[in-house]
PDB file of C-alpha atoms in Angstrom:
ATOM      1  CA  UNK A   1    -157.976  36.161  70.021  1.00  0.00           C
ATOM      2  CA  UNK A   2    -162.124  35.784  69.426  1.00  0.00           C
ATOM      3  CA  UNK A   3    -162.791  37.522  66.828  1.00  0.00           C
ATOM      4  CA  UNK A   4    -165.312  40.596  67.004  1.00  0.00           C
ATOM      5  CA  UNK A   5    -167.905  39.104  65.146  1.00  0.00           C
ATOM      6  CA  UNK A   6    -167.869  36.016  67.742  1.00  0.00           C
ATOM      7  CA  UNK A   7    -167.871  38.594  70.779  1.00  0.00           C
ATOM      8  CA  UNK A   8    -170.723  40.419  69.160  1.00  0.00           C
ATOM      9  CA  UNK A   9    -172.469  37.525  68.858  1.00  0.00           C
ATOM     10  CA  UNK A  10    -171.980  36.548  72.219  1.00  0.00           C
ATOM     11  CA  UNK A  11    -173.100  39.854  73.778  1.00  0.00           C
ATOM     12  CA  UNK A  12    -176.280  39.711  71.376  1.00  0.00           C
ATOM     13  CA  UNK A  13    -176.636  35.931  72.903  1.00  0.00           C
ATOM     14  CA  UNK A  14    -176.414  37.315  76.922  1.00  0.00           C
ATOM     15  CA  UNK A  15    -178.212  39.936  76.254  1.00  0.00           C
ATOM     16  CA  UNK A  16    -181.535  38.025  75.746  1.00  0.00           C
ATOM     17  CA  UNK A  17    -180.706  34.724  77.819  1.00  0.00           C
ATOM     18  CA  UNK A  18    -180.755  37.410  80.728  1.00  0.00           C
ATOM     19  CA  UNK A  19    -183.351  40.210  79.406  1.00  0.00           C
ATOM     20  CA  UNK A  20    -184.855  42.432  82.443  1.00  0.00           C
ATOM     21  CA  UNK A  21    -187.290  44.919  82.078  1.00  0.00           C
ATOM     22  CA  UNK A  22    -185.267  48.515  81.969  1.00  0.00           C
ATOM     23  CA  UNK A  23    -185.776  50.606  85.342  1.00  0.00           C
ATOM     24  CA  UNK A  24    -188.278  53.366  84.699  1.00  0.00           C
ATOM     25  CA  UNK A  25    -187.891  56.951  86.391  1.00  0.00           C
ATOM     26  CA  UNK A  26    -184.537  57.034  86.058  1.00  0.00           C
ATOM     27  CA  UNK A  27    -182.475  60.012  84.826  1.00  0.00           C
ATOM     28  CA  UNK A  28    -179.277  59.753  82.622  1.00  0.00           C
ATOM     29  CA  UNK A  29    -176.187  60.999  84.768  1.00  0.00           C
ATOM     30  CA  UNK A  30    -173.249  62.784  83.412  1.00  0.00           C
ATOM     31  CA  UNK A  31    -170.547  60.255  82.909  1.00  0.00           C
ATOM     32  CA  UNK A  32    -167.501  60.859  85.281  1.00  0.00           C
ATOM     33  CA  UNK A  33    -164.183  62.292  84.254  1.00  0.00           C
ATOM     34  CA  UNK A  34    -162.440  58.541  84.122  1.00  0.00           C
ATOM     35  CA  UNK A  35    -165.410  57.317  81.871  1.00  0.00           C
ATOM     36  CA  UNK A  36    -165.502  60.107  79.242  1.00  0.00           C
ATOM     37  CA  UNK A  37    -165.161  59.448  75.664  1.00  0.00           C
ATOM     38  CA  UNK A  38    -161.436  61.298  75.492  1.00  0.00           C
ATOM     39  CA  UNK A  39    -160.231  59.029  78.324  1.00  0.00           C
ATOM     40  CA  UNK A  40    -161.372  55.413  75.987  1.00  0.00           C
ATOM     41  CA  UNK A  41    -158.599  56.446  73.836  1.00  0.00           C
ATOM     42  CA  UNK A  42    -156.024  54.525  74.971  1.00  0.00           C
ATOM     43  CA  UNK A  43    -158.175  51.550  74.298  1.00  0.00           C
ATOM     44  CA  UNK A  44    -158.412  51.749  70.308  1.00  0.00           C
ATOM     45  CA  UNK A  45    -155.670  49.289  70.446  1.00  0.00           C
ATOM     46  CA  UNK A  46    -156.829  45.672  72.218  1.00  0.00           C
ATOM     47  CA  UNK A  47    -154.350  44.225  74.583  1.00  0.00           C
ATOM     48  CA  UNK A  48    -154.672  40.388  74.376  1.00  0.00           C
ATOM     49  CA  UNK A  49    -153.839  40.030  77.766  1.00  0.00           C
ATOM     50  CA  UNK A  50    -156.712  42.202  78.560  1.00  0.00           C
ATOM     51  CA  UNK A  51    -158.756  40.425  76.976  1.00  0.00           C
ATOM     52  CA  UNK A  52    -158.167  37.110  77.991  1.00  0.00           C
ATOM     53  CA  UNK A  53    -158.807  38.397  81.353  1.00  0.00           C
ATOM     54  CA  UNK A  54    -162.207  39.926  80.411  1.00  0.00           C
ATOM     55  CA  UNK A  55    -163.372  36.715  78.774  1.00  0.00           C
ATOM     56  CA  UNK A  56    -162.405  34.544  82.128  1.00  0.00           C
ATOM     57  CA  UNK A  57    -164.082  37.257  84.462  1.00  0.00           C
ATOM     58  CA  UNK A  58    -167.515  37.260  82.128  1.00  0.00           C
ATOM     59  CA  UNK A  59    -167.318  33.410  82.434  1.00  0.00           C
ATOM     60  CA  UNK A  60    -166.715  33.565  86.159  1.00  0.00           C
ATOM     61  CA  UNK A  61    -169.675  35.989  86.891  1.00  0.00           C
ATOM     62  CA  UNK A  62    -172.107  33.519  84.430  1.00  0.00           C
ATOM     63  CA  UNK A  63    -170.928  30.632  86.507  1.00  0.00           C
ATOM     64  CA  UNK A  64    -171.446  32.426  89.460  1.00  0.00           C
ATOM     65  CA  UNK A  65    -175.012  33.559  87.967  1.00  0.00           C
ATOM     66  CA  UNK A  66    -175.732  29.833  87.582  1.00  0.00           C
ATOM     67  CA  UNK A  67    -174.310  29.168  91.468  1.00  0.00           C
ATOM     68  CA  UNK A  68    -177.213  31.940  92.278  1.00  0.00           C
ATOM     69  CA  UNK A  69    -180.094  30.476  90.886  1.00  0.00           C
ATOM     70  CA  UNK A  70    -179.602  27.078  92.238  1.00  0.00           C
ATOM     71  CA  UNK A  71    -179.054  28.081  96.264  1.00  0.00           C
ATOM     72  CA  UNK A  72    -182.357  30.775  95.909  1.00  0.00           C
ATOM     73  CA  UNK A  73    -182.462  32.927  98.920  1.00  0.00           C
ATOM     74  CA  UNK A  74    -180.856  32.136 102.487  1.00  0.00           C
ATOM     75  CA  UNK A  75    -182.559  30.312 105.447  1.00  0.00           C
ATOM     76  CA  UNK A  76    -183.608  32.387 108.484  1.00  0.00           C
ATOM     77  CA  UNK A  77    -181.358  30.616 111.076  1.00  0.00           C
ATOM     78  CA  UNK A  78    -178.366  32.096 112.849  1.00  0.00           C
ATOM     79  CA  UNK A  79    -175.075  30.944 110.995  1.00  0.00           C
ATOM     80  CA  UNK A  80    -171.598  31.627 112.788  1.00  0.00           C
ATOM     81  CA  UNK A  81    -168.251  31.252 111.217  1.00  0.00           C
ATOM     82  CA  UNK A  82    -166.023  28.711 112.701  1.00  0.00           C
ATOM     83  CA  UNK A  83    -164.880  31.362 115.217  1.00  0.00           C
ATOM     84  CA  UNK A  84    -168.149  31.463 116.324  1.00  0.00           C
ATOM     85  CA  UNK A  85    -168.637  35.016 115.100  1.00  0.00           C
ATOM     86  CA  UNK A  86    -172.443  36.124 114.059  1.00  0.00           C
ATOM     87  CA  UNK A  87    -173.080  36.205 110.555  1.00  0.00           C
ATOM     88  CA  UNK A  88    -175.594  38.485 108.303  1.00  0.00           C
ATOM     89  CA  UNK A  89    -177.427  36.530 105.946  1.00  0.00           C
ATOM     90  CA  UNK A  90    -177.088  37.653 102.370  1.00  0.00           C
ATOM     91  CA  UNK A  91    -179.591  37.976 100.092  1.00  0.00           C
ATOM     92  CA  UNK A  92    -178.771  35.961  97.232  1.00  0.00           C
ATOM     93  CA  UNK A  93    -181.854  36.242  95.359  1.00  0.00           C
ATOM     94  CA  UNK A  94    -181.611  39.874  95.077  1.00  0.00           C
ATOM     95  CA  UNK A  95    -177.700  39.551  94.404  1.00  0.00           C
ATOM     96  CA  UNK A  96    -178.695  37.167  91.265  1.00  0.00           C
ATOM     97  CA  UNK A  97    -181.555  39.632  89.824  1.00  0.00           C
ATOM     98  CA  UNK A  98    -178.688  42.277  90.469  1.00  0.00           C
ATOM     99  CA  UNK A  99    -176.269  40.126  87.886  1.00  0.00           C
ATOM    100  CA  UNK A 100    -178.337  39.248  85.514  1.00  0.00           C
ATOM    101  CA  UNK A 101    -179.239  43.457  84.895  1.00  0.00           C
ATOM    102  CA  UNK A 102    -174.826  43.991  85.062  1.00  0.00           C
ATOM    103  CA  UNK A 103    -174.394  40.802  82.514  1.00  0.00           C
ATOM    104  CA  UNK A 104    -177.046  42.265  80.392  1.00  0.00           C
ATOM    105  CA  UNK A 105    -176.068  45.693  80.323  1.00  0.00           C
ATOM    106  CA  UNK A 106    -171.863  44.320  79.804  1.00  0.00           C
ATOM    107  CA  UNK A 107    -172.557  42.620  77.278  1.00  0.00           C
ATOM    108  CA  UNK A 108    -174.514  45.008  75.248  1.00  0.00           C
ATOM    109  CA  UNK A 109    -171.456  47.421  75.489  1.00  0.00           C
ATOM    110  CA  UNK A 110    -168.953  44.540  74.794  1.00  0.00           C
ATOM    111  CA  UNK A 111    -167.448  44.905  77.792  1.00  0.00           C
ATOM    112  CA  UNK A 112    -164.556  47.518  76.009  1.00  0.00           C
ATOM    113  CA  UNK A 113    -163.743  44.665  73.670  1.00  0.00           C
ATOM    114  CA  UNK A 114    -164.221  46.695  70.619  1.00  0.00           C
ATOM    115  CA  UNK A 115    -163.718  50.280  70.320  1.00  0.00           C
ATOM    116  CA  UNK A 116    -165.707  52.066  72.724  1.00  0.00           C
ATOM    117  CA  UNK A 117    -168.523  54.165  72.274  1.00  0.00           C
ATOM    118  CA  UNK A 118    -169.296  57.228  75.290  1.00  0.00           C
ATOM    119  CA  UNK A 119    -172.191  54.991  76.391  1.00  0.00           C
ATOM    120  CA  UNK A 120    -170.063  51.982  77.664  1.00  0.00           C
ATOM    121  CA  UNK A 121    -168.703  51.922  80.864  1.00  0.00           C
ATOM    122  CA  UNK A 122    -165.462  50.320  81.976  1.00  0.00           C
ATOM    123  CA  UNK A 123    -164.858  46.991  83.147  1.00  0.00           C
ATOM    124  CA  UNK A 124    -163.806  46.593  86.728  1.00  0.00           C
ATOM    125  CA  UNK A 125    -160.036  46.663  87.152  1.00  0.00           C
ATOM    126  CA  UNK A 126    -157.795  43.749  86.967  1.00  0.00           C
ATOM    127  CA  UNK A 127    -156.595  41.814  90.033  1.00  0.00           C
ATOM    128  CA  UNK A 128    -153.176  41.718  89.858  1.00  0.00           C
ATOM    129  CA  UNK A 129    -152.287  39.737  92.920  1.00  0.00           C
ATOM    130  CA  UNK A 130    -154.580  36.901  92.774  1.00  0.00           C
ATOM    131  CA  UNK A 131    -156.150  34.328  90.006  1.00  0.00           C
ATOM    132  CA  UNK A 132    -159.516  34.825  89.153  1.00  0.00           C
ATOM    133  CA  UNK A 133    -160.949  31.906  90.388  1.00  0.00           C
ATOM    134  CA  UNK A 134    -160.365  32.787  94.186  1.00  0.00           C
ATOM    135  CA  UNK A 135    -162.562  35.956  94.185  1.00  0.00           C
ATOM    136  CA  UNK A 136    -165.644  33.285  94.467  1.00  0.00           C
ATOM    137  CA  UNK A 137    -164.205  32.616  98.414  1.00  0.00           C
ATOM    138  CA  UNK A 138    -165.517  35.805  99.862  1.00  0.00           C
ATOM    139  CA  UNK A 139    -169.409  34.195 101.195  1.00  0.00           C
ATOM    140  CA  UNK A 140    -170.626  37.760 100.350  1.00  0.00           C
ATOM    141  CA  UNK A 141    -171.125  39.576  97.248  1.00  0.00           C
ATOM    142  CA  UNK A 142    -167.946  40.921  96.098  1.00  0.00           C
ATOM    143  CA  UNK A 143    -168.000  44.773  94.726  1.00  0.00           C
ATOM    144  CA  UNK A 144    -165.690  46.390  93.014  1.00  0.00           C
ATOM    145  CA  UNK A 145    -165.770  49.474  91.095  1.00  0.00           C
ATOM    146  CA  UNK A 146    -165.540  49.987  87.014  1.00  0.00           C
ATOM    147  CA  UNK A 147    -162.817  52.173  86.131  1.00  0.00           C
ATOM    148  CA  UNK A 148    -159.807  51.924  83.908  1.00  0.00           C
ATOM    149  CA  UNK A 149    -157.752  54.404  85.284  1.00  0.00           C
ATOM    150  CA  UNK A 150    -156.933  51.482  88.797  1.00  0.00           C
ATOM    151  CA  UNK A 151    -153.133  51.496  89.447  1.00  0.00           C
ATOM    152  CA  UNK A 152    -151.730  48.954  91.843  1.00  0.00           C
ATOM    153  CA  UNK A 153    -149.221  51.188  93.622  1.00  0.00           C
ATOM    154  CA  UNK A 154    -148.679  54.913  93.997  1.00  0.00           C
ATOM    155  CA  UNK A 155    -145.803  55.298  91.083  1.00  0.00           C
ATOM    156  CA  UNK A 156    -149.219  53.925  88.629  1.00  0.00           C
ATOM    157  CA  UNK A 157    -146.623  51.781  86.779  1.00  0.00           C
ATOM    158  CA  UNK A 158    -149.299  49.047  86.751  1.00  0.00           C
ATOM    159  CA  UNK A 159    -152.612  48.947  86.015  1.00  0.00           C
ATOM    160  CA  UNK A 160    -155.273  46.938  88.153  1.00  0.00           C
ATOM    161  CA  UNK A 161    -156.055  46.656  91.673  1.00  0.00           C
ATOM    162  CA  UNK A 162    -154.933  44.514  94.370  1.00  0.00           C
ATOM    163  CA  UNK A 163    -157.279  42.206  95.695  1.00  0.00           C
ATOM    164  CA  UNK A 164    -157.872  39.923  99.360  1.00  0.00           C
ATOM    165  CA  UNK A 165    -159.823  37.746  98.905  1.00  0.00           C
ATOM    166  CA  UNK A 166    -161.614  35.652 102.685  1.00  0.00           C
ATOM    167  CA  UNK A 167    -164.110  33.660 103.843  1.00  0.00           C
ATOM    168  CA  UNK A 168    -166.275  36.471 105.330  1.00  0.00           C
ATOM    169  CA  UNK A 169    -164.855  39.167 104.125  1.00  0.00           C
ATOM    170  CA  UNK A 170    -162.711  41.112 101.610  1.00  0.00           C
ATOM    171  CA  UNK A 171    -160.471  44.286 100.936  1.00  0.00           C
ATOM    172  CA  UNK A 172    -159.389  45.512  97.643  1.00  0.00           C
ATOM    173  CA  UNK A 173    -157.025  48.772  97.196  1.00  0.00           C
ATOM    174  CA  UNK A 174    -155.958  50.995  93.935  1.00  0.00           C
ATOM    175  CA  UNK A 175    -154.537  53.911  93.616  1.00  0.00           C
ATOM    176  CA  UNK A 176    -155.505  56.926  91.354  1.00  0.00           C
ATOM    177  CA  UNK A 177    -153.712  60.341  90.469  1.00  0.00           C
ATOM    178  CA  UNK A 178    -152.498  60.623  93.477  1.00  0.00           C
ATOM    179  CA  UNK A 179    -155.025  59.164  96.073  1.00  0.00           C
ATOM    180  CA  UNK A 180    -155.629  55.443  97.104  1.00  0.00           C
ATOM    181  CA  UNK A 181    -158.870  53.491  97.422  1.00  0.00           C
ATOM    182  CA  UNK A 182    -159.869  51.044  99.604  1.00  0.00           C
ATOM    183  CA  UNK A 183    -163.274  48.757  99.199  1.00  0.00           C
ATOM    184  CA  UNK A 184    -163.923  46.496 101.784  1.00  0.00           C
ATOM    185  CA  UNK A 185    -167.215  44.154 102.099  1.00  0.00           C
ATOM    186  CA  UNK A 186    -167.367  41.795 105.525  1.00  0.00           C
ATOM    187  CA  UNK A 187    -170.707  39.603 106.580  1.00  0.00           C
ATOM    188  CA  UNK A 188    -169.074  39.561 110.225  1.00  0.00           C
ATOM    189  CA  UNK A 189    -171.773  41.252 113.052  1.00  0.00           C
ATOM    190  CA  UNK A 190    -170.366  43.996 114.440  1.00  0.00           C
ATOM    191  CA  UNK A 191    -171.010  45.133 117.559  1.00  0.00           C
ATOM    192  CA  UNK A 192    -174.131  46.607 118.067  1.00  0.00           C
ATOM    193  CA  UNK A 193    -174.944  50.492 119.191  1.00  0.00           C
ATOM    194  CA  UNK A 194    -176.884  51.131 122.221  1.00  0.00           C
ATOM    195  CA  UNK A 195    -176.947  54.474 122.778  1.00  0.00           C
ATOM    196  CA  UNK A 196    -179.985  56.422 120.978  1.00  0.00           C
ATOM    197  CA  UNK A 197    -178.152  59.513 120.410  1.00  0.00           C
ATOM    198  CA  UNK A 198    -175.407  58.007 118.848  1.00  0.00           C
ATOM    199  CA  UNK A 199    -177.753  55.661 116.763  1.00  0.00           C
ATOM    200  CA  UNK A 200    -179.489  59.580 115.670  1.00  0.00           C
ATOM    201  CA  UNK A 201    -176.128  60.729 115.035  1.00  0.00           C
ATOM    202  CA  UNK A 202    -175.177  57.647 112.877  1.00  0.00           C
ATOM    203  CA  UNK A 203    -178.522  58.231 111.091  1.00  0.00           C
ATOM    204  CA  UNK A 204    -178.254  62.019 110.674  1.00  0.00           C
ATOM    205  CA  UNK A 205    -174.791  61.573 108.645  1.00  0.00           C
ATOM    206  CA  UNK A 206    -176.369  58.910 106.355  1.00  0.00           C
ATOM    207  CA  UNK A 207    -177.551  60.311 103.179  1.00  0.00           C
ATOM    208  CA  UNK A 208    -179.877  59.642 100.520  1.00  0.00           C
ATOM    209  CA  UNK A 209    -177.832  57.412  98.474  1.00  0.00           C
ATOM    210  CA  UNK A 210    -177.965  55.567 101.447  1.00  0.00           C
ATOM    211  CA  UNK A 211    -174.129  56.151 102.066  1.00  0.00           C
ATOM    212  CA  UNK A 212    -172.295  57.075 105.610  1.00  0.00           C
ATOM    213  CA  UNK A 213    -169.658  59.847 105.259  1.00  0.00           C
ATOM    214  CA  UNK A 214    -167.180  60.246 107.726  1.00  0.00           C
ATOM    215  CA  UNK A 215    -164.248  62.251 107.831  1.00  0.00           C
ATOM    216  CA  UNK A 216    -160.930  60.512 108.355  1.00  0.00           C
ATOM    217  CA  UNK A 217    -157.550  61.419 108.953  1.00  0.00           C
ATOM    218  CA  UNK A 218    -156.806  60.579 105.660  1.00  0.00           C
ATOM    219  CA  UNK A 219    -159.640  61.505 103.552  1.00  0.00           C
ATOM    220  CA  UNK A 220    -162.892  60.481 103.897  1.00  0.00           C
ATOM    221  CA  UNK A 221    -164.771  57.125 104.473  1.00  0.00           C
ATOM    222  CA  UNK A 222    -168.395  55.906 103.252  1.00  0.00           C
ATOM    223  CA  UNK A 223    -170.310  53.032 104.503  1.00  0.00           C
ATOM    224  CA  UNK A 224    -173.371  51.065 103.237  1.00  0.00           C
ATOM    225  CA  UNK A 225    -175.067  47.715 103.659  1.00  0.00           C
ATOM    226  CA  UNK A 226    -176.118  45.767 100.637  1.00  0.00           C
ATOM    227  CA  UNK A 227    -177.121  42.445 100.159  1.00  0.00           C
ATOM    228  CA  UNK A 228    -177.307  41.965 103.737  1.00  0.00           C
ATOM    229  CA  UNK A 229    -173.297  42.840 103.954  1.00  0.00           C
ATOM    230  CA  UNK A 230    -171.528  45.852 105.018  1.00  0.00           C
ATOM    231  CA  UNK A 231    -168.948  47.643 102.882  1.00  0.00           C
ATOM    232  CA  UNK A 232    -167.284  50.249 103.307  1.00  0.00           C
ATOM    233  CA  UNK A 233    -164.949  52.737 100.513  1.00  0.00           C
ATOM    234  CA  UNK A 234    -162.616  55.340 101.783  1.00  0.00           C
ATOM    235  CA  UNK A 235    -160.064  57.232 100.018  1.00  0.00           C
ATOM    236  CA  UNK A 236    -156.515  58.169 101.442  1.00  0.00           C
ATOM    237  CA  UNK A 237    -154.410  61.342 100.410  1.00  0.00           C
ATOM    238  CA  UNK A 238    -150.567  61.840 101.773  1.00  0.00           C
ATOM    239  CA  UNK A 239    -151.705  65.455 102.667  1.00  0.00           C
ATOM    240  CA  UNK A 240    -155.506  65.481 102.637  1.00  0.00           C
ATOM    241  CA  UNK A 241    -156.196  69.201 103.260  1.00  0.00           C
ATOM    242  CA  UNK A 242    -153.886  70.036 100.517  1.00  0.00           C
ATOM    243  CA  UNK A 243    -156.166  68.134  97.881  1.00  0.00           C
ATOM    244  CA  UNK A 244    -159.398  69.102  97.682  1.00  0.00           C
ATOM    245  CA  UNK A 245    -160.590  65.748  95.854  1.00  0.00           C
ATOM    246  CA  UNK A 246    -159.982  63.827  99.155  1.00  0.00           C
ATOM    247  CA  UNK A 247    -162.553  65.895 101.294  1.00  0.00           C
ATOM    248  CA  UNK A 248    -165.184  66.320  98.264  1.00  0.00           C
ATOM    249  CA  UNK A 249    -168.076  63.643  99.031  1.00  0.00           C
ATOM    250  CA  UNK A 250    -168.816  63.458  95.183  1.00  0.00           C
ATOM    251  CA  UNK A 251    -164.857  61.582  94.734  1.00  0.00           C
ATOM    252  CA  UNK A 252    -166.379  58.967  97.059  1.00  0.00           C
ATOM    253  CA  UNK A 253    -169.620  58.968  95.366  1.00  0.00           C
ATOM    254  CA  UNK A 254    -168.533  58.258  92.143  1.00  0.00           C
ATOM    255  CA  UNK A 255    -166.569  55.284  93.208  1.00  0.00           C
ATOM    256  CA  UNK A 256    -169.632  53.854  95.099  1.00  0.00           C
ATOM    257  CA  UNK A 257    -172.048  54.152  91.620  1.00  0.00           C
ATOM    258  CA  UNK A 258    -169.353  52.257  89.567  1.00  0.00           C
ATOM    259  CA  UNK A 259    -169.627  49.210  92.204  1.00  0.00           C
ATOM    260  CA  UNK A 260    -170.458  46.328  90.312  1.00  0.00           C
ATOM    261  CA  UNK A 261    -170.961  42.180  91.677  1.00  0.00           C
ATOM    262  CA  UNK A 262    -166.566  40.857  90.769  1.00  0.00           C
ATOM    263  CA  UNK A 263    -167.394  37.708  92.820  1.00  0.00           C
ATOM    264  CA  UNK A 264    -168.420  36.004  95.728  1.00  0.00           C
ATOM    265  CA  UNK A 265    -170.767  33.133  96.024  1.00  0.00           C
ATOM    266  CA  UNK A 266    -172.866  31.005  98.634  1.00  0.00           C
ATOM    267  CA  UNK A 267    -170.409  28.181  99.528  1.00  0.00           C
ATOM    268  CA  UNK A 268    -167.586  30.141  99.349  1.00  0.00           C
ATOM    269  CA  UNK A 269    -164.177  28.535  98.154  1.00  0.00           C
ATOM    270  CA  UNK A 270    -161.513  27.289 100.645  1.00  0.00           C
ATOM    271  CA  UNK A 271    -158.456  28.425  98.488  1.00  0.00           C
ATOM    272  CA  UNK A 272    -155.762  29.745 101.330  1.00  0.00           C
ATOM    273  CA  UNK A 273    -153.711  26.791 102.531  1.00  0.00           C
ATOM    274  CA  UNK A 274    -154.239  27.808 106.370  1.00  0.00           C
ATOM    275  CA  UNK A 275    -157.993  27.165 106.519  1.00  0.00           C
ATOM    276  CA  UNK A 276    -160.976  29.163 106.687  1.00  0.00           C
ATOM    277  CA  UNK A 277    -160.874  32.625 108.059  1.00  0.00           C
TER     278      UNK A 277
END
């Protein structure tokens, strides 16, 4: 295991290779429940595996920073996938600037490698069902949310988040006390509305966080573009009237502030055995 001083060192080293002028006119927001200073408790005592996952996704995302500054922004021509769907183009330039602000603010807080202060935020959650390396595939930038309290199935036995990794596209689920999340992210056109009073309609439920609510059977669902990419983050509940969590907009909310760039890059990797999809 690195040793503090060496991870210190290495934050203090990020943090000015990648120094962006702080955002003026924003406001300091009251930390979630998941993120308070209580709930960093259980991390006093490093786990090693933890760790060694930290240290590979940091090195990922700087590679992947590197990746970014070499392609620039995308060309204005039409690009279909090999199915001949339409494509959105991404915005890569943004998506690096974007990086180099999360890189610099992670490693000022360590990334939760030493004992956390109630300024540091959580690293995203662990994918437990595929190697680090393969979340560069997705040809979009990949989001996923920081939290530490990301369970892979309902019984919360494990911690993490499972993730699925494509060409165009992604999914990643987690469950939480009792509710599951789903984050999606696809470059794929979709079909395109006509109809002006559904387009008012689609723009009179959009809010200003720039997020679509709709409710669901299950919970609720929020959409957003970024990047050029649509995503999308809904939450499910067995019994959805029962729980008031899973029709409060804020439960959604706070999952769509933690979003942070996991992955993703221009060429994409060709990892699954049965070919681009």
């Amino acid at each position: 295991m690195r040793s503090r001083a060496f991870l210190t060192g290495l934050a203090a080293a990020l943090a000015a290779a990648l120094a962006v002028p702080a955002a003026t006119g924003q406001t300091q927001q009251e930390l979630p429940p998941e993120l308070q200073p209580q709930r960093f408790d259980q991390l006093r005592q490093i786990d090693p595996e933890m760790l060694r996952q930290l240290e590979l996704n940091r090195d990922q995302l700087l590679r992947l920073q590197e990746t970014l500054a070499q392609e620039g922004t995308v060309e204005d021509q039409l690009e279909r996938d090999a199915r001949g769907r339409e494509l959105r183009r991404i915005d890569w330039q943004r998506t690096r600037e974007d990086l180099a602000v999360q890189l610099q603010r992670q490693s000022r807080a360590g990334t939760l490698t030493t004992a956390p202060s109630p300024l540091e935020t959580a690293p995203p959650a662990m994918p437990r069902n595929v190697q680090a390396d393969e979340l560069v595939r997705p040809r979009l930038p990949l989001l996923l949310p920081e939290t530490l309290d990301a369970y892979t199935h309902a019984d919360m036995s494990e911690r993490g988040m499972l993730v699925f990794p494509r060409d165009q596209f992604y999914s990643a689920t987690y469950h939480h006390d009792g509710m599951m999340f789903e984050v999606s992210g696809s470059r794929i056109v979709a079909a395109e509305i006509s109809d002006p009073r559904a387009i008012r309609l689609w723009q009179a439920l959009r809010g200003e966080d720039g997020l679509t609510l709709t409710r669901t059977e299950t919970g609720l669902s929020a959409s957003f573009t970024r990047y050029g990419a649509a995503y999308d983050i809904q939450v499910h509940c067995v019994d959805p009237d029962a729980d008031p969590r899973c029709r409060d907009p804020e439960t959604i909310r706070n999952v769509a502030r933690r979003l942070v760039i996991a992955g993703g890059s221009p060429d994409g990797a060709y990892l699954d055995p049965e070919g681009p999809r």
